Tab-separated table of C-alpha atoms in Angstrom:
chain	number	residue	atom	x	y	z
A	274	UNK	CA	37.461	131.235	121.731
A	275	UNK	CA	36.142	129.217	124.805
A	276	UNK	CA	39.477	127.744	124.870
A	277	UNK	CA	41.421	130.743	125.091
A	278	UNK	CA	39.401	131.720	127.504
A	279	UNK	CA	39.350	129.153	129.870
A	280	UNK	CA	43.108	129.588	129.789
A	281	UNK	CA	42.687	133.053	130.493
A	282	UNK	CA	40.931	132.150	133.473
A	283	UNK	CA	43.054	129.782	135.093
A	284	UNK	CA	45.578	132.897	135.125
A	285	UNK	CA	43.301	135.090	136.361
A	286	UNK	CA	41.959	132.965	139.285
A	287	UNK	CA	45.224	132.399	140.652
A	288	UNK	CA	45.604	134.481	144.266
A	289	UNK	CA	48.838	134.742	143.735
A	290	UNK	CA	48.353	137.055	141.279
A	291	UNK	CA	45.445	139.221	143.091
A	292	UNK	CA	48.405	139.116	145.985
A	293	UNK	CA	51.363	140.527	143.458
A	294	UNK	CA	48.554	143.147	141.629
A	295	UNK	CA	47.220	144.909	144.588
A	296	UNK	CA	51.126	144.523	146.212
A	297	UNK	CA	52.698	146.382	143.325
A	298	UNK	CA	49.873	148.854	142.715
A	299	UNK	CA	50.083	149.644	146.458
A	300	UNK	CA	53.865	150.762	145.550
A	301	UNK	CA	52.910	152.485	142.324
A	302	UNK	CA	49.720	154.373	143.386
A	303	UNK	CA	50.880	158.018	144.843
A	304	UNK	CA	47.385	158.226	146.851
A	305	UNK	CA	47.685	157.505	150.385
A	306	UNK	CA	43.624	155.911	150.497
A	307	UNK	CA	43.992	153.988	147.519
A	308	UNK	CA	47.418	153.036	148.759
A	309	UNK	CA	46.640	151.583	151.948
A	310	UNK	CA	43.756	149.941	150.841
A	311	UNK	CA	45.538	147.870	148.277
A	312	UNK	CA	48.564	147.169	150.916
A	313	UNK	CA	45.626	145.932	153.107
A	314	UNK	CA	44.075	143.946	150.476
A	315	UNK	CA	47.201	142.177	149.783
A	316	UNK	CA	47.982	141.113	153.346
A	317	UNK	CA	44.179	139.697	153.756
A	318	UNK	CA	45.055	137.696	150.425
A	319	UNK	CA	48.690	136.645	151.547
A	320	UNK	CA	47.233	135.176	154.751
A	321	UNK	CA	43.886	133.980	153.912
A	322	UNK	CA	44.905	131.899	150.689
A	323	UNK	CA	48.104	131.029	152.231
A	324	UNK	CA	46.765	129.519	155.064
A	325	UNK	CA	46.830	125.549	155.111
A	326	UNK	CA	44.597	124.675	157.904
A	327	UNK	CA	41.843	126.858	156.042
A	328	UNK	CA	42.404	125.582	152.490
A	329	UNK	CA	42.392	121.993	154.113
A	330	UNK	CA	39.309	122.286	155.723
A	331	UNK	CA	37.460	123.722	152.581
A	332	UNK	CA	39.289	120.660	150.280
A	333	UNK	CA	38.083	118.100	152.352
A	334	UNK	CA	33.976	119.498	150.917
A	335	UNK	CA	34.937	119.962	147.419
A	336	UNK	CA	36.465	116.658	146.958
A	337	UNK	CA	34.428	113.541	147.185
A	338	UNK	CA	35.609	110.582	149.156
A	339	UNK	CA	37.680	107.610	147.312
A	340	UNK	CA	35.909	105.010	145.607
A	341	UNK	CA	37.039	101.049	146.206
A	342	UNK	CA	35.551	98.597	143.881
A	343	UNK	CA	34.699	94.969	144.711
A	344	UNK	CA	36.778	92.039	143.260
A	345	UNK	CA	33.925	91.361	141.138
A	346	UNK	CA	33.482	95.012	139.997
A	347	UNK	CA	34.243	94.857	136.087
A	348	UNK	CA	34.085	97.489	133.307
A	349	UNK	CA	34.243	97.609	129.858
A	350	UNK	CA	36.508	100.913	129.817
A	351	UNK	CA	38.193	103.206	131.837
A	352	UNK	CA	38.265	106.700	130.745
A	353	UNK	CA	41.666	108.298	132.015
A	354	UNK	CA	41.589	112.468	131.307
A	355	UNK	CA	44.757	113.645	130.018
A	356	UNK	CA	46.289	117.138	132.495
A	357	UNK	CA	48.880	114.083	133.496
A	358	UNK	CA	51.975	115.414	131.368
A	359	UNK	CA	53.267	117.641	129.192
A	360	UNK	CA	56.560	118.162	127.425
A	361	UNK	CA	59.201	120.472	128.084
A	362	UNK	CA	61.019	122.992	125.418
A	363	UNK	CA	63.248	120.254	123.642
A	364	UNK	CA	60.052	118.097	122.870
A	365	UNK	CA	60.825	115.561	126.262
A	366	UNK	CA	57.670	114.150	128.083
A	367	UNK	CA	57.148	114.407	131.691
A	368	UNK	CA	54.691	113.236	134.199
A	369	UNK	CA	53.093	116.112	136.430
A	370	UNK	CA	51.225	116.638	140.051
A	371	UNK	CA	48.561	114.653	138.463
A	372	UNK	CA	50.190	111.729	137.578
A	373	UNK	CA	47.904	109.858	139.934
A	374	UNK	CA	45.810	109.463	137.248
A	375	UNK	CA	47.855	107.112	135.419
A	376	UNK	CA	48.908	105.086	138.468
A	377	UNK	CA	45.269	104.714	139.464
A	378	UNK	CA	44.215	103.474	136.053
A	379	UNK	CA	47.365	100.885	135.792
A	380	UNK	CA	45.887	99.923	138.661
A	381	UNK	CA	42.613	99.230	138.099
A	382	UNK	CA	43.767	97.580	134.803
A	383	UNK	CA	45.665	95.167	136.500
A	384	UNK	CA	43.099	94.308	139.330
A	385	UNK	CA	40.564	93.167	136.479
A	386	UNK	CA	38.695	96.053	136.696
A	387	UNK	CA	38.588	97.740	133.631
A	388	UNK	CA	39.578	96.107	130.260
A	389	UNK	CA	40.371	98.679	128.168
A	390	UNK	CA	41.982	102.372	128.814
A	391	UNK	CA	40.757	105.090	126.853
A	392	UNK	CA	43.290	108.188	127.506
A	393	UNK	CA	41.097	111.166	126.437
A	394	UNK	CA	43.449	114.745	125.586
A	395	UNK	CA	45.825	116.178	122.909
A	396	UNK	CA	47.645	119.341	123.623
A	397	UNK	CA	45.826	121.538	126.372
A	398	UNK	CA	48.395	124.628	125.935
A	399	UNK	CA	47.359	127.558	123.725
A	400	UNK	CA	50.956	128.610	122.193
A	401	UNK	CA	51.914	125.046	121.757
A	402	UNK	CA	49.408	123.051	120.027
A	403	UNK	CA	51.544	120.214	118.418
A	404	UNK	CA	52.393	117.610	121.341
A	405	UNK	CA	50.072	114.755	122.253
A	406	UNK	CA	49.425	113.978	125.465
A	407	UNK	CA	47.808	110.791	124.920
A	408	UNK	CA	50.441	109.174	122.691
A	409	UNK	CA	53.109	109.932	125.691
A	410	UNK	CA	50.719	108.209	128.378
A	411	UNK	CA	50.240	105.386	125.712
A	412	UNK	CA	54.200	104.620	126.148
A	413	UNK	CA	54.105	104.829	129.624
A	414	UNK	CA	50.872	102.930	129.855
A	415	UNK	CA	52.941	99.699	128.016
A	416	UNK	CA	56.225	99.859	129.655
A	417	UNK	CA	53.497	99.277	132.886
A	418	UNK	CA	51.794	96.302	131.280
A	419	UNK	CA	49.044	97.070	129.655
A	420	UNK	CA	48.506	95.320	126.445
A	421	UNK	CA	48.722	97.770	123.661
A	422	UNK	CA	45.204	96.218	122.344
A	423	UNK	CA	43.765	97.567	125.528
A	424	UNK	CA	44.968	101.322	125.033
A	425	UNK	CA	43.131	103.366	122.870
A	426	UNK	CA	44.126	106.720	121.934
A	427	UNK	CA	41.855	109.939	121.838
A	428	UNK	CA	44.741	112.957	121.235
A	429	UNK	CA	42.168	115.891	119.881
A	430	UNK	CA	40.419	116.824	123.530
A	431	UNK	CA	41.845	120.514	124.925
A	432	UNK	CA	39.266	120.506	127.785
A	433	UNK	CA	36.630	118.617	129.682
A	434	UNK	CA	34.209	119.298	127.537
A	435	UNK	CA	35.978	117.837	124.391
A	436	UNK	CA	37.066	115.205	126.578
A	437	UNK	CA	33.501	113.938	127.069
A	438	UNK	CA	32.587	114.646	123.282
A	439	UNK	CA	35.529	112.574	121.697
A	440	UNK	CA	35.054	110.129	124.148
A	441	UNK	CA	31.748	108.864	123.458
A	442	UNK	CA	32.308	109.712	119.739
A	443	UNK	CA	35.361	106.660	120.069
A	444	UNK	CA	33.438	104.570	122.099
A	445	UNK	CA	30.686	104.870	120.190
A	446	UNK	CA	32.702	103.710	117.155
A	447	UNK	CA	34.144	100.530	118.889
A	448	UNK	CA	31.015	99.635	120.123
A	449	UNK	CA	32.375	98.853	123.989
A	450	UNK	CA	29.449	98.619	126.115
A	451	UNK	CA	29.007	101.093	129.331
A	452	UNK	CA	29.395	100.777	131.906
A	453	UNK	CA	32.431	102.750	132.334
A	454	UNK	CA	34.952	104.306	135.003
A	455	UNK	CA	35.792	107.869	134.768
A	456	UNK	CA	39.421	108.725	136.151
A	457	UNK	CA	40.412	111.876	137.156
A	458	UNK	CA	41.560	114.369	139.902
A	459	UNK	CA	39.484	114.353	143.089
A	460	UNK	CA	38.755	118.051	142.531
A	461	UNK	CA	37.920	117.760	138.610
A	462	UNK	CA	35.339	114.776	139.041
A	463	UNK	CA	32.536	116.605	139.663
A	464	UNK	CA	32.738	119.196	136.806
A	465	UNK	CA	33.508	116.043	134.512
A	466	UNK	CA	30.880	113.866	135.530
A	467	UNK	CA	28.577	116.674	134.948
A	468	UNK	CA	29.919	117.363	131.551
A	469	UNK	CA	29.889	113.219	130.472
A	470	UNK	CA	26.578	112.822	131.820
A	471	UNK	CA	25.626	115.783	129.303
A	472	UNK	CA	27.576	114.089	126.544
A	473	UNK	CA	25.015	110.819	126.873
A	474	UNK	CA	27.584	108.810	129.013
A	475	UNK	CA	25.120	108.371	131.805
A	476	UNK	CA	26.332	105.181	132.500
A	477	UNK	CA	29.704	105.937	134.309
A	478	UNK	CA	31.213	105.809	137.354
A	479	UNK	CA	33.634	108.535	139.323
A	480	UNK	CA	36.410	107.511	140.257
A	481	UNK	CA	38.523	109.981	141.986
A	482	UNK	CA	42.357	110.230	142.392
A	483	UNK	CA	45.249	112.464	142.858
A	484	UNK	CA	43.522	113.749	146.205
A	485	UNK	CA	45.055	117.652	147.271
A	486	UNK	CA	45.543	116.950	150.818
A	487	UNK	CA	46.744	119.172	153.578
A	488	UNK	CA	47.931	117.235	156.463
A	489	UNK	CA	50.181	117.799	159.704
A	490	UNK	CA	48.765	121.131	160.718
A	491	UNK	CA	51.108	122.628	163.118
A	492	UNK	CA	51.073	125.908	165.321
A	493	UNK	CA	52.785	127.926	162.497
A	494	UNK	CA	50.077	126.641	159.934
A	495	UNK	CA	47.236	129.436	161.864
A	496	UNK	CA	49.505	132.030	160.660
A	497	UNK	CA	52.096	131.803	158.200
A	498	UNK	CA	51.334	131.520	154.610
A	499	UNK	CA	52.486	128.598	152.252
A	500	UNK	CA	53.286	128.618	148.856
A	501	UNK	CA	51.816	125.605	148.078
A	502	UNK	CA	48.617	126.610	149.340
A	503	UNK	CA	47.854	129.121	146.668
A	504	UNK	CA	48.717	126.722	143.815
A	505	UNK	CA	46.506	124.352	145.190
A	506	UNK	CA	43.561	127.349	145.900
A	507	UNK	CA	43.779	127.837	141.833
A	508	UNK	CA	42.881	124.329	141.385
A	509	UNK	CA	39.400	124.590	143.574
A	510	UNK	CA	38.864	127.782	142.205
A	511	UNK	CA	39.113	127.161	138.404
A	512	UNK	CA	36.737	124.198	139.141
A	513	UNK	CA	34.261	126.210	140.698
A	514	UNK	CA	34.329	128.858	137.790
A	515	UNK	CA	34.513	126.135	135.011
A	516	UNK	CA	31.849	124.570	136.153
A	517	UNK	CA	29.446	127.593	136.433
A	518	UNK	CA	30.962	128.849	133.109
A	519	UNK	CA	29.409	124.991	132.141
A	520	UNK	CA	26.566	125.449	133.303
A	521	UNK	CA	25.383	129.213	131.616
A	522	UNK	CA	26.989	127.535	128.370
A	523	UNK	CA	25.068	124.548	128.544
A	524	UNK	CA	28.346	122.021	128.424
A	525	UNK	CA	27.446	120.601	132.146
């Protein structure tokens, strides 16, 4: 139920939506008041969650600053959260906006950094519950050179919260000694360093990728709205409800 929930969520939290509700209810609605209230609404959502010098200044204090390790910096695991792919009708993988996350941990592999990567999530989509995530990074994580005894798989995690449970369960298992790095989206890391630190793995370190950034702000960026801006709005705003939804649940 928490699941569907938290998919329910994401849909809801979208401005986007609030924008098309209040715009088509504003054409619907025969009362004049109601009307222009809702017509009003959805111009003050339009412009104020389409507006990229705003959003950038607020994303700049949600998102913590990057993380560089020193040559010498070594861990026994990296834990790389899945959200990086999906597949498409005909079964295909695909990489996604967050595909950062896989760069930065073939990175880190290959500077010495981490010896093993532990890619944490199964299928995160409610209708379509048989693809694996994890097995598609797997692939991808070998054709970039990383030994296939280094990968190990975790495919049942459908959110953060089973990401940081099945996590330490595996780790437990192998018996790989903390401490570990924790790779994920810039605007995620918070919520899931909360929620592994709750789990028991105390002993990790953030390290934040796949920044949103909103750069070259221009004249036109004070007052017309961007698309982009609201799809990167849901982002911030389903972290700031998942992690208070964490919190009165007790998962963070």
């Amino acid at each position: 139920m928490f699941f569907v929930l938290s998919k329910l969520v994401a849909v809801l939290v979208f401005p986007f939506t609030w924008f098309v509700a209040c715009f088509i209810s504003a054409l619907l609605l025969k009362n004049p008041q109601w009307k222009r209230r809702l017509m009003v609404s959805a111009l003050v959502i339009l412009f104020l969650f389409g507006n990229k010098l705003l959003f950038g200044t607020i994303s700049k204090s949600v998102q913590p600053p990057p993380v560089s390790f020193r040559p010498s910096d070594r861990f026994s695991c990296g834990i790389l959260m899945g959200g990086m792919a999906g597949y498409d009708n005909n079964g295909t993988g695909y990489f996604n906006a967050n595909a950062d996350r896989f760069i930065a941990a073939v990175e880190l592999y290959h500077q010495k950094h981490i010896q093993y990567i532990l890619i944490t999530g199964g299928s995160s989509s409610v209708l379509r519950a048989n693809y694996n995530e994890a097995a598609f990074v797997s692939a991808h994580l070998a054709k970039a050179g990383v030994l296939k005894q280094h990968i190990l798989i975790e495919p049942k995690a459908r959110n953060t919260f089973e990401n940081g449970i099945y996590a330490k369960q595996m780790l437990d298992s192998l018996r790989l000694a903390p401490p570990y790095v924790l790779i994920t989206s810039a605007s995620h890391i918070n919520r899931s360093m909360k929620v592994f630190h709750k789990v028991g793995l105390t002993n990790t370190v953030a390290y934040p990728c796949n920044y949103i950034v909103m750069d070259k702000h221009g004249l036109f960026d004070y007052f017309l709205p961007q698309t982009e801006v609201f799809y990167a709005w849901q982002k911030v705003l389903k972290e700031w409800i998942g992690t208070l939804a964490y919190r009165l649940t007790g998962k963070a």
